[in-house]
mmCIF file of C-alpha atoms in Angstrom:
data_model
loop_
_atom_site.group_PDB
_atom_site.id
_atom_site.type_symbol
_atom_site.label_atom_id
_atom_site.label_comp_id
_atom_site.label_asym_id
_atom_site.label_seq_id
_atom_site.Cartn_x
_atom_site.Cartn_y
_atom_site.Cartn_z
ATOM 1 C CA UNK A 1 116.783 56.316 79.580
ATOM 2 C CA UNK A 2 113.447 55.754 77.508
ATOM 3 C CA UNK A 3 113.658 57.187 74.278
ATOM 4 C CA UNK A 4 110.187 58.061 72.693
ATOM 5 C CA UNK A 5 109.616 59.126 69.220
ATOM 6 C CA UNK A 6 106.457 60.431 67.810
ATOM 7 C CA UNK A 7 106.445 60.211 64.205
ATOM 8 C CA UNK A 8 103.845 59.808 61.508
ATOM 9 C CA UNK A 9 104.093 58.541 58.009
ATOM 10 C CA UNK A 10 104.178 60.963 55.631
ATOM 11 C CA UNK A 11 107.669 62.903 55.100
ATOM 12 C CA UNK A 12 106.537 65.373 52.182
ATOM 13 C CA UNK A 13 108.533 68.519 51.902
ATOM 14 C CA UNK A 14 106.458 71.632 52.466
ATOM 15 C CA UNK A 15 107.512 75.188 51.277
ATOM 16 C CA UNK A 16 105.081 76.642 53.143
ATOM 17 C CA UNK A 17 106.194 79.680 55.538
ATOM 18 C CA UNK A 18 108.483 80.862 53.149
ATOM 19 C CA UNK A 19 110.955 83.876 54.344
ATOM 20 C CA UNK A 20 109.837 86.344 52.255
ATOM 21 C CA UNK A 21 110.956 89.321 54.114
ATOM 22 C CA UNK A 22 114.527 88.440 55.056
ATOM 23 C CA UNK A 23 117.539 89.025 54.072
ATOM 24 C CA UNK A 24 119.908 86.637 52.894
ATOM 25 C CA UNK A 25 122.695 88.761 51.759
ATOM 26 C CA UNK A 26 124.213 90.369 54.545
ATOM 27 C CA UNK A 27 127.770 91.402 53.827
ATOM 28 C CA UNK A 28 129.052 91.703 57.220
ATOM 29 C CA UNK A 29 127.801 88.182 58.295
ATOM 30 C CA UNK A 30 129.544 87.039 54.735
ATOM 31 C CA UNK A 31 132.847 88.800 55.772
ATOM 32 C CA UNK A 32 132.636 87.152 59.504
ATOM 33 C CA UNK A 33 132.032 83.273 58.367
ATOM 34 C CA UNK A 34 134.676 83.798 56.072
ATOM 35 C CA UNK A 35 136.813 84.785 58.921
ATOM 36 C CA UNK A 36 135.634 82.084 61.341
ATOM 37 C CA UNK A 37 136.404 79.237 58.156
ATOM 38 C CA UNK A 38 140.027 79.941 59.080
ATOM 39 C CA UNK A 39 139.549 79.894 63.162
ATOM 40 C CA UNK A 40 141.223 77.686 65.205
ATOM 41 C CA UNK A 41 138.641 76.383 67.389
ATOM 42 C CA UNK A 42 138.116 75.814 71.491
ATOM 43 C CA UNK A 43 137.281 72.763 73.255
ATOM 44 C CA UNK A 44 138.844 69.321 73.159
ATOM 45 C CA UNK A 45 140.963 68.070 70.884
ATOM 46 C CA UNK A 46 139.747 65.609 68.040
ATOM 47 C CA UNK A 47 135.952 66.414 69.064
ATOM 48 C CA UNK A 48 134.961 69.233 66.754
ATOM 49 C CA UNK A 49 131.236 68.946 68.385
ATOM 50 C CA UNK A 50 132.077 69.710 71.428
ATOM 51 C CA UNK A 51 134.127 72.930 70.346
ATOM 52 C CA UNK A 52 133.244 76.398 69.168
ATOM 53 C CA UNK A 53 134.789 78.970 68.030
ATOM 54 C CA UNK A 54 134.651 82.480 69.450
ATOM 55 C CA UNK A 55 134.943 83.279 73.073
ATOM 56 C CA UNK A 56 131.406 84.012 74.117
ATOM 57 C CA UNK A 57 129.482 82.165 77.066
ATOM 58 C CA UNK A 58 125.924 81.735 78.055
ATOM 59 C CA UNK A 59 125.089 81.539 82.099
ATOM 60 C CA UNK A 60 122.572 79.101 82.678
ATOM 61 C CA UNK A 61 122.915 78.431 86.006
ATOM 62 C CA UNK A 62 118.917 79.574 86.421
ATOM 63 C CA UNK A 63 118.319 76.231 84.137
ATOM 64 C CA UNK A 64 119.953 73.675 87.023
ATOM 65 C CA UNK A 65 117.966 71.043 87.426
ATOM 66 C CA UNK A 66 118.959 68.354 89.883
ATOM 67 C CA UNK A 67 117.925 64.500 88.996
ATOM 68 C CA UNK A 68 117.254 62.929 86.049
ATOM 69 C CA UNK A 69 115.786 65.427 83.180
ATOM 70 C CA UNK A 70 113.947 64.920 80.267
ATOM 71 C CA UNK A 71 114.030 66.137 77.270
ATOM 72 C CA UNK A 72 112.333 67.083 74.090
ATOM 73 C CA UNK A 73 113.133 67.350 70.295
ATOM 74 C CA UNK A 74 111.051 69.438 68.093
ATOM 75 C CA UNK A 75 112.549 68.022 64.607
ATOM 76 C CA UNK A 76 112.271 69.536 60.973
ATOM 77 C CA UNK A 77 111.565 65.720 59.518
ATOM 78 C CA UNK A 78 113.327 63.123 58.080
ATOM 79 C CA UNK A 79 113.192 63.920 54.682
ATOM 80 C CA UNK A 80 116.794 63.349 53.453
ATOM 81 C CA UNK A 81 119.805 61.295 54.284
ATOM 82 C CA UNK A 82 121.608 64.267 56.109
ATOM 83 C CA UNK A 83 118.961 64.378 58.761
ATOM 84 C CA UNK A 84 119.070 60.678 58.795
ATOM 85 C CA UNK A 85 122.172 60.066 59.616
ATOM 86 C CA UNK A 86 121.919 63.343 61.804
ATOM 87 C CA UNK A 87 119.124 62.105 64.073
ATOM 88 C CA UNK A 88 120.978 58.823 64.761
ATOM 89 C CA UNK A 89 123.973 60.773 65.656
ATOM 90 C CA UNK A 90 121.686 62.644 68.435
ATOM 91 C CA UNK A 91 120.318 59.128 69.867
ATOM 92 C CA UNK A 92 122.947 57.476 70.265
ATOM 93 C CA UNK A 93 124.346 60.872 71.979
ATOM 94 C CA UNK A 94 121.654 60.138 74.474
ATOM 95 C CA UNK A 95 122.527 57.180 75.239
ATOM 96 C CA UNK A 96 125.962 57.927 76.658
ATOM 97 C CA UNK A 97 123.561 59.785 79.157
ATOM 98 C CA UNK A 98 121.480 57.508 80.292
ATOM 99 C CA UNK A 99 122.864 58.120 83.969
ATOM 100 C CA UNK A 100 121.381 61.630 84.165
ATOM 101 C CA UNK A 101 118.801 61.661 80.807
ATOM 102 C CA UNK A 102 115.298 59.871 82.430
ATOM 103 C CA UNK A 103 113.877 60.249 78.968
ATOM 104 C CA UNK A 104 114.612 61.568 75.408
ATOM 105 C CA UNK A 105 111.096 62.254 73.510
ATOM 106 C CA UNK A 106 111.580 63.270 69.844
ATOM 107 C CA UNK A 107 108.371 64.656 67.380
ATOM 108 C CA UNK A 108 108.920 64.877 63.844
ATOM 109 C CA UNK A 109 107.163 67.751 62.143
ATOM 110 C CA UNK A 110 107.295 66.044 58.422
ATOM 111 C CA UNK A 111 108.623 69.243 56.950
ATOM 112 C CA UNK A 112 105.610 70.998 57.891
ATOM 113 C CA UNK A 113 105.543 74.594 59.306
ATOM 114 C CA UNK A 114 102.000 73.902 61.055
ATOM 115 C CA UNK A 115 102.763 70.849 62.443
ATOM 116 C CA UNK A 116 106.357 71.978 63.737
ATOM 117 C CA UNK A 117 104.520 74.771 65.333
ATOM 118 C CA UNK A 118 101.741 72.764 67.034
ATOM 119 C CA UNK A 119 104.427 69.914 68.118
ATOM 120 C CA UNK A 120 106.086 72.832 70.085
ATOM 121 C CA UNK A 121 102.934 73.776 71.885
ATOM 122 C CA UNK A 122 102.075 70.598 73.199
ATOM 123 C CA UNK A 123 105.692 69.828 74.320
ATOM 124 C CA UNK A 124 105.540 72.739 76.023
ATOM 125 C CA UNK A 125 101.886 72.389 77.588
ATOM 126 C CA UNK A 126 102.615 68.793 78.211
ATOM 127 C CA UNK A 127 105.127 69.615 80.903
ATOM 128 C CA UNK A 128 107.277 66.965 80.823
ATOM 129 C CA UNK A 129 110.298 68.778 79.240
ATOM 130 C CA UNK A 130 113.038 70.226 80.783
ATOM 131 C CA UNK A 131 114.865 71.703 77.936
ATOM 132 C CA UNK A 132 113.236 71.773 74.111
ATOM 133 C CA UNK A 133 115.565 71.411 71.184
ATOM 134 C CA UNK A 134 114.504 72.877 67.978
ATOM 135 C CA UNK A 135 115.557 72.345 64.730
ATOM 136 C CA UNK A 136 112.768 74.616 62.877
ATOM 137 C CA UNK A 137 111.607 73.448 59.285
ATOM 138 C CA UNK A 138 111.480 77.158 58.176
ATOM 139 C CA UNK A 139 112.842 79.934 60.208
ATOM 140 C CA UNK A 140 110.404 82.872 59.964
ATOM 141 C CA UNK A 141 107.305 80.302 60.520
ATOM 142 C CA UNK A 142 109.183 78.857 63.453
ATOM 143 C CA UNK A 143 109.901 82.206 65.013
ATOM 144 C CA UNK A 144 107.051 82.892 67.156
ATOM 145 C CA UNK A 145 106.370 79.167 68.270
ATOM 146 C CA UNK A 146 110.421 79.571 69.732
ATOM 147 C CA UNK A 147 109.596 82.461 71.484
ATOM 148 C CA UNK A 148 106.629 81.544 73.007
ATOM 149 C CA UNK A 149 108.542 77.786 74.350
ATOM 150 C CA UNK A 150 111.738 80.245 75.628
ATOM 151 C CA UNK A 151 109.199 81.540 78.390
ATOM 152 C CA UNK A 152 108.156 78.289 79.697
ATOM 153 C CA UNK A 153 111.275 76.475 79.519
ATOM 154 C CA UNK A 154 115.350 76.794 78.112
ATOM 155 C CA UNK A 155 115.268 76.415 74.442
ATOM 156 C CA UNK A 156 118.282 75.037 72.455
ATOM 157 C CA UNK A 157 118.307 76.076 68.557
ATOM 158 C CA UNK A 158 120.278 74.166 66.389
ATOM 159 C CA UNK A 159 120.727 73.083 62.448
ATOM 160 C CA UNK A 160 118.631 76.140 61.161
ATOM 161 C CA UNK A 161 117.762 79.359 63.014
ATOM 162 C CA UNK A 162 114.751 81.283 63.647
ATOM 163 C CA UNK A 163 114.455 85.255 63.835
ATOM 164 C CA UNK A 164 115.103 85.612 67.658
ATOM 165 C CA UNK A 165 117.896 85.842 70.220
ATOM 166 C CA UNK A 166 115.862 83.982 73.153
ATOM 167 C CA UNK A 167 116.771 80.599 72.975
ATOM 168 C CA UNK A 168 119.881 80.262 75.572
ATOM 169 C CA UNK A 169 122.281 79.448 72.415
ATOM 170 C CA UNK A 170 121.723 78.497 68.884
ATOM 171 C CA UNK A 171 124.019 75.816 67.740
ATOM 172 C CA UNK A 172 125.599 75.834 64.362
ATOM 173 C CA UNK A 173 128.588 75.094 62.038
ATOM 174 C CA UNK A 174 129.925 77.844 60.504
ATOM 175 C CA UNK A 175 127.179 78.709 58.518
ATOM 176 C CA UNK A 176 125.421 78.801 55.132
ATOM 177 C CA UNK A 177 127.885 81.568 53.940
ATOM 178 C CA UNK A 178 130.009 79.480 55.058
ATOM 179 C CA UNK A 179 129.158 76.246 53.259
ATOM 180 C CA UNK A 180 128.696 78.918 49.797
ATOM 181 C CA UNK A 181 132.447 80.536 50.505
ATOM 182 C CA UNK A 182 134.427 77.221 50.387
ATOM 183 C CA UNK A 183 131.664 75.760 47.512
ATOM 184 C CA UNK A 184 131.696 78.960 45.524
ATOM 185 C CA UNK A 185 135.639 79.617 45.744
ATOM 186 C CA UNK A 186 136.681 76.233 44.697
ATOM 187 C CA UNK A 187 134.251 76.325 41.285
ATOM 188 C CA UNK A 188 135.816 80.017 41.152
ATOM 189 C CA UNK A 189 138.984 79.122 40.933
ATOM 190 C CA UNK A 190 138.463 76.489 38.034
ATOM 191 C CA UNK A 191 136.494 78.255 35.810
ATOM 192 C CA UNK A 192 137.461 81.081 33.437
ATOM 193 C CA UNK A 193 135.437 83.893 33.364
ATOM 194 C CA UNK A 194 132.252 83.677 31.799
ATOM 195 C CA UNK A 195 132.206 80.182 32.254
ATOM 196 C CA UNK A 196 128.614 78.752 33.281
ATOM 197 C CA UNK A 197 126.892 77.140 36.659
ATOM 198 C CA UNK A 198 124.064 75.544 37.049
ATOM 199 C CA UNK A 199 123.133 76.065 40.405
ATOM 200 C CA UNK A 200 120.804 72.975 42.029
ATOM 201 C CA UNK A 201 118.906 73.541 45.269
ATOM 202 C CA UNK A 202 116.737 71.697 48.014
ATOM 203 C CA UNK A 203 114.211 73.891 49.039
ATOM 204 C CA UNK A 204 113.363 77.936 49.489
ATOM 205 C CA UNK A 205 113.069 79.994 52.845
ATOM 206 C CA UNK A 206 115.672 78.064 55.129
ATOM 207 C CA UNK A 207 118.079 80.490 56.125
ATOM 208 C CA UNK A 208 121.170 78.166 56.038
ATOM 209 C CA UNK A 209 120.040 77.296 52.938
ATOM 210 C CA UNK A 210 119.611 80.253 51.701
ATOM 211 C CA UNK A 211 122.720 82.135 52.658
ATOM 212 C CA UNK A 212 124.910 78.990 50.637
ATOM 213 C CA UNK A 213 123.484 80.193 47.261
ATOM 214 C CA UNK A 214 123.458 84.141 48.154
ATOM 215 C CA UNK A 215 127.349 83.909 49.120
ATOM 216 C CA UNK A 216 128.091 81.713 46.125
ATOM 217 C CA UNK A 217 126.138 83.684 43.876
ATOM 218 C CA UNK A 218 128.418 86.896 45.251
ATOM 219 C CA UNK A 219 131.468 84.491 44.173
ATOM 220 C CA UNK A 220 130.409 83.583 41.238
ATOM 221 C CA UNK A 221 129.353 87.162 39.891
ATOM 222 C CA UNK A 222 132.745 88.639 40.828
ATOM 223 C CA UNK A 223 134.599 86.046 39.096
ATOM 224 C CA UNK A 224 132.509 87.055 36.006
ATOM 225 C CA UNK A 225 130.870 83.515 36.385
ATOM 226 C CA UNK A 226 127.193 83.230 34.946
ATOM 227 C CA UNK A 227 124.187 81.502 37.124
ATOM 228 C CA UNK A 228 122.923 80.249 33.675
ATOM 229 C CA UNK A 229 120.229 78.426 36.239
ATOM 230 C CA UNK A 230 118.819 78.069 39.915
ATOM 231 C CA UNK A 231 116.356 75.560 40.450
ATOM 232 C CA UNK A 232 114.965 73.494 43.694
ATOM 233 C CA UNK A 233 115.285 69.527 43.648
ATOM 234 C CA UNK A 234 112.887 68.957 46.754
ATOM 235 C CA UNK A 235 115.778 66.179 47.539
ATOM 236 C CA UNK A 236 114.730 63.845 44.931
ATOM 237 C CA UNK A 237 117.228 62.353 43.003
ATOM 238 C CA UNK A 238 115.022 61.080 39.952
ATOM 239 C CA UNK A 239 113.983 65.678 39.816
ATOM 240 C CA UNK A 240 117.860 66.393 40.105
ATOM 241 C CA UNK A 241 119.045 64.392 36.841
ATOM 242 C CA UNK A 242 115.761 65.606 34.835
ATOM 243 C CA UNK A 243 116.556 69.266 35.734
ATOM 244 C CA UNK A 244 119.685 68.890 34.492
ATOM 245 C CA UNK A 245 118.977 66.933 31.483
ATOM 246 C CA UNK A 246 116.667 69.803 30.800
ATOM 247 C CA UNK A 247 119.015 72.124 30.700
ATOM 248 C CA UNK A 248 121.930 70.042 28.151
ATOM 249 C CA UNK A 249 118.711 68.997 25.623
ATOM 250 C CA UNK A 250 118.045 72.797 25.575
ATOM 251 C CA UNK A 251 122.129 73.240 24.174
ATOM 252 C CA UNK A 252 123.437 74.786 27.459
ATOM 253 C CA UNK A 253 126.612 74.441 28.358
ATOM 254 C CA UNK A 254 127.224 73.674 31.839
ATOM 255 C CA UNK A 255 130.993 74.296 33.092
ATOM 256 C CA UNK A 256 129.909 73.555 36.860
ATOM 257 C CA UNK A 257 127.116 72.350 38.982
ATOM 258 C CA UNK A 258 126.661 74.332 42.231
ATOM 259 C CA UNK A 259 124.808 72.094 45.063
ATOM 260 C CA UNK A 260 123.854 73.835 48.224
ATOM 261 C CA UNK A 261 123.599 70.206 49.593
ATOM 262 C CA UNK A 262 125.100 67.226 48.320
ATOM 263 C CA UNK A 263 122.968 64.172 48.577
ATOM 264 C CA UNK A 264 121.686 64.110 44.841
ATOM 265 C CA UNK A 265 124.928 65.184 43.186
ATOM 266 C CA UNK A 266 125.361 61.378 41.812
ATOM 267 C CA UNK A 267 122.325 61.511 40.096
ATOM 268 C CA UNK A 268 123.477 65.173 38.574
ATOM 269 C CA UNK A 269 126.476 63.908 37.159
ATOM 270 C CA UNK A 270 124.541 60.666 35.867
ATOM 271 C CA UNK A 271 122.957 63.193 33.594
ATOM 272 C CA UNK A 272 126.663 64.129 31.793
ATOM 273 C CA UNK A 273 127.191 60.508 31.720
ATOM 274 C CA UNK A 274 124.091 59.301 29.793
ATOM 275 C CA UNK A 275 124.441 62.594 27.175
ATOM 276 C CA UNK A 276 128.022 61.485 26.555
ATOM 277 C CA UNK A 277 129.580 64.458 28.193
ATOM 278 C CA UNK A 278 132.397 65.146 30.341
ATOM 279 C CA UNK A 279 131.534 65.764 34.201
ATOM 280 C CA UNK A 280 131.582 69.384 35.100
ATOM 281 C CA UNK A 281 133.572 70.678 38.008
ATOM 282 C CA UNK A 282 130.883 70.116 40.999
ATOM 283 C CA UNK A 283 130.444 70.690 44.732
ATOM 284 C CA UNK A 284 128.657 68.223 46.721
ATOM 285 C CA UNK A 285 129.129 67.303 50.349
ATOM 286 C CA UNK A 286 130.344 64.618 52.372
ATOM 287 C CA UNK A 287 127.822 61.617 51.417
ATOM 288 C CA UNK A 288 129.816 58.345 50.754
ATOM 289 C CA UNK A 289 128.362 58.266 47.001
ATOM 290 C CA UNK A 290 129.434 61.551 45.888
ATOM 291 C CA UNK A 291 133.069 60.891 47.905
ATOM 292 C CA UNK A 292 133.377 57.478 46.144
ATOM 293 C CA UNK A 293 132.678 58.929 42.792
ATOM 294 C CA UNK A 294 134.783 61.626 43.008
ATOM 295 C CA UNK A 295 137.496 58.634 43.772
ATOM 296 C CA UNK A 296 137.114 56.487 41.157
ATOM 297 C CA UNK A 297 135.909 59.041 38.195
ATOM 298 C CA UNK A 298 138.827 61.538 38.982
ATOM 299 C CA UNK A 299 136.439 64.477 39.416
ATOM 300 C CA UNK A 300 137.425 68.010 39.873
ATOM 301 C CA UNK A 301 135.583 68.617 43.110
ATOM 302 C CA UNK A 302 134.989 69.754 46.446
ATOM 303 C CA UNK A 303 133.032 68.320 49.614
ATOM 304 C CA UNK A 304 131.644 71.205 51.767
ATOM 305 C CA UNK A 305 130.050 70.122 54.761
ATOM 306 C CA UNK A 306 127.057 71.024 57.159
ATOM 307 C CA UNK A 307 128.653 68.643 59.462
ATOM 308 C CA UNK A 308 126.004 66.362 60.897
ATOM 309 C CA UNK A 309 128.154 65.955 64.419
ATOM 310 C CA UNK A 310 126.241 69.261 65.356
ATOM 311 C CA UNK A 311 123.173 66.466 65.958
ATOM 312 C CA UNK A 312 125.492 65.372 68.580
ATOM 313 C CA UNK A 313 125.986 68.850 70.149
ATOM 314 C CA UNK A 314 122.374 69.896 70.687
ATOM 315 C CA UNK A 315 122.324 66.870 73.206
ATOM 316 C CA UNK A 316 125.221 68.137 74.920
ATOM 317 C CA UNK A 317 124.279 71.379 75.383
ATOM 318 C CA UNK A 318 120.927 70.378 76.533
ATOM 319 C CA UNK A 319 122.580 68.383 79.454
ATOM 320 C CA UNK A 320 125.192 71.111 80.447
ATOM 321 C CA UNK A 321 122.003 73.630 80.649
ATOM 322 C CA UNK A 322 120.351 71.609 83.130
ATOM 323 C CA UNK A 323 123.577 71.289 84.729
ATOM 324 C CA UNK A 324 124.082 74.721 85.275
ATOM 325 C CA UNK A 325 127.389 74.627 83.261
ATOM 326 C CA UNK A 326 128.015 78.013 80.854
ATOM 327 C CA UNK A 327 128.200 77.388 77.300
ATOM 328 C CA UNK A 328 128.757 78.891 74.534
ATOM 329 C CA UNK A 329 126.437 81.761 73.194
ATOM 330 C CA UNK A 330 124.234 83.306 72.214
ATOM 331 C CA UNK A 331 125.873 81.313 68.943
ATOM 332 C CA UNK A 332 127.660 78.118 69.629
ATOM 333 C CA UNK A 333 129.462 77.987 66.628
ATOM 334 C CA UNK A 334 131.301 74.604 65.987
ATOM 335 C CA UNK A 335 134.153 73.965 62.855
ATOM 336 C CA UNK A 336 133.026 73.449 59.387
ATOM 337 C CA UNK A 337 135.617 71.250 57.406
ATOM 338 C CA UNK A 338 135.313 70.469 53.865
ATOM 339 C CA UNK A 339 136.600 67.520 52.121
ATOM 340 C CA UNK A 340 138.589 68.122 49.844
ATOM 341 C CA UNK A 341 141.397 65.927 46.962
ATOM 342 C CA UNK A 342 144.093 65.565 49.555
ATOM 343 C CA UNK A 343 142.429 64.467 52.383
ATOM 344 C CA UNK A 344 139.265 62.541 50.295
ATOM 345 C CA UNK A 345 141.040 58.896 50.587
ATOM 346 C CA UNK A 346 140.729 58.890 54.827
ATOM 347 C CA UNK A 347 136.709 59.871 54.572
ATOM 348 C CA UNK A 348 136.104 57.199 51.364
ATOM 349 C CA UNK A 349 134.032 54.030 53.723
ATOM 350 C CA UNK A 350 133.331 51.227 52.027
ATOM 351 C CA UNK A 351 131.125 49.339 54.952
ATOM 352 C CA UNK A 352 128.601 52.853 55.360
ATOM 353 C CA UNK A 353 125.593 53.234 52.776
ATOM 354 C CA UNK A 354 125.944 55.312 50.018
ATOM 355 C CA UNK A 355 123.834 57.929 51.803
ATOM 356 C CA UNK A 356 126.113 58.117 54.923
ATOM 357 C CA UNK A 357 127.897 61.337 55.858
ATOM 358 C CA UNK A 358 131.125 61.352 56.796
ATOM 359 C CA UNK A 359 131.920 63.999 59.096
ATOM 360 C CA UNK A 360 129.812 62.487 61.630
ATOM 361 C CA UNK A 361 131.659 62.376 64.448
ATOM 362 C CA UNK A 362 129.851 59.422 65.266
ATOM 363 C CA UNK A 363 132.732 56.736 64.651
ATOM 364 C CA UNK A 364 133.223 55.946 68.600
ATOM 365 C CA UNK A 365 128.835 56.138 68.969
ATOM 366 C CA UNK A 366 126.922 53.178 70.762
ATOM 367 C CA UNK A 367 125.787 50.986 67.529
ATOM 368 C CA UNK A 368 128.759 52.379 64.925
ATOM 369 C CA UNK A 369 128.508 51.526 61.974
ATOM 370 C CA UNK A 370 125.418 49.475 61.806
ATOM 371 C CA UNK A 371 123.102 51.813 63.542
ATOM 372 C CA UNK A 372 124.153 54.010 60.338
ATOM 373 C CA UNK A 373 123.231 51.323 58.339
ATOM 374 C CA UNK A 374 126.838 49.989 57.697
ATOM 375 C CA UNK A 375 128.623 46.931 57.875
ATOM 376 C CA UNK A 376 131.594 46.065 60.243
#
């Protein structure tokens, strides 16, 4: 298998292509990820990224393609340790392939709607793909680039969606309600009412992104809970701790930081620490920082997840297209665990980076841990 990666420098986010007209607070798709949190899940056991929950199936037997295949990724970017960590997961997928997978060719759109959209034409005009996974930077920009690839070729959605049912299945955890249920309840339930959260954020017009702070939000305002503050990070660590030293020099008082993704919640809490004041109850994810922290500083805190195994899936899903094999669909919806105090002592690593995220799935991967960047 020859792996090829196009990628250039520069990894700048980009809010362009914003979702202004959608609607991220849809209380029937609220109601059913709360449902499908509790769901025991199909597949095989122990391999959450090759299950789903739900019992609907995709034919693709129009999509059989005999020989070796190749095929291309369409990434978002780069731009933060979760899609690090993620886009290792999906090569070293690949490589367990290598029998039937002739080449794997991956373009990285550098969080940039335009470039995301042009990578998808020439993939598609190139003709050398048999199957095109997506993960769009934005999904409303995305949209019509998707549904112009779906007529050329099958089209495999995963991470974050776009506003169209033709790609043959759009792979997912759970979802961002999902991620803003577990997050939201746990702060919920340690707070009294009219306690306040500062709510920290990556970036605007990502539905999965999106849907973590509108369900949390609906948490937070039926407990009686006050938003006192919702502001985007861009990622950067260094933006985090100033935001929130912003908001303690001002004289708030901050009961609980919200994250909708984890991977600067260190540097959040580093901003109690150097004002002298006790850590606030906090949800970040399942980064090997925030897990040790939350180990050795006692915190009151939870560890949603956007598991990064789904990297893993989009591979397989790929492969059992071009087989011919159903799958699920039009959502393949895979498990979304959180970590939480009982269970945080089996996910604490002390050979992966402090970046690394846990629920991989990628223990038993060719190059674990040091393709990761870990030790053995």
């Amino acid at each position: 298998m020859k792996l090829r990666t196009i990628l250039a420098a520069s990894v700048a986010l980009s809010f362009a292509g914003q979702a202004l007209a959608q609607d991220f607070n849809d209380p029937a798709e609220f109601k059913k990820q709360r449902e499908q949190l509790s769901m025991k899940p199909q597949g095989p056991e122990g391999q959450p990224w090759a299950q789903h929950l739900g019992d609907g199936m995709v034919d693709t037997a129009k999509y059989k393609k005999d020989g070796q295949v190749t095929i291309c990724f369409s990434n978002a970017g780069v731009f933060n340790p979760w899609r690090v960590v993620g886009l290792n997961n999906l090569n070293a997928e690949a490589e367990l392939h290598k029998d039937r997978l002739k080449e794997l060719i991956v373009v990285d759109a550098e969080g940039k709607d335009d470039k995301q959209i042009s990578d998808i034409e020439a993939l598609v005009s190139g003709g050398k793909c048999d199957a095109l996974i997506v993960s769009p930077n934005t999904t409303a920009a995305l949209t019509p680039a998707v549904e112009a690839a779906c007529g050329k070729l099958p089209v495999i959605v995963f991470d974050r969606g776009v506003n169209t049912q033709c790609p043959v299945t759009y792979i997912h955890p759970v979802g961002g309600y999902g991620f803003g249920i577990t997050s939201g309840e746990f702060i919920a339930s340690k707070l009294q009412k009219g306690a306040n959260v500062l709510a920290l954020r990556i970036m605007p017009g990502v539905d999965v992104l999106e849907t973590r702070y509108s369900a949390a939000k609906n948490i937070f305002d039926e407990a009686g809970i006050k938003v006192v503050g919702s502001e985007f990070t861009g990622s950067d660590r260094a933006k985090t701790k100033s935001i929130v030293e912003d908001y303690i020099n001002r004289g708030e008082k901050i009961d609980a930081v919200w994250m909708d993704a984890g991977d600067t919640a260190t540097a959040a809490l580093e901003a109690f620490e150097d004002a002298g004041l006790p850590y606030p109850v906090i949800s970040g994810e399942d980064q090997q920082d925030f897990l040790r922290k939350w180990q050795s500083e006692k915190l009151t805190a939870i560890g949603p997840s956007y598991p990064t195994y789904q990297w893993r899936t989009a591979i397989i899903a790929a492969l059992d297209v071009l087989d011919g094999k159903q799958v699920p669909g039009p959502e393949w919806v895979l498990p979304q665990p959180a970590i939480t105090e009982d269970v945080l002592a089996k996910y604490v690593d002390e050979r992966m980076p402090p970046l690394h995220y846990s629920l991989c799935g990628c223990q038993e991967l060719p190059g674990y841990p040091e393709r990761w960047g870990g030790k053995k």
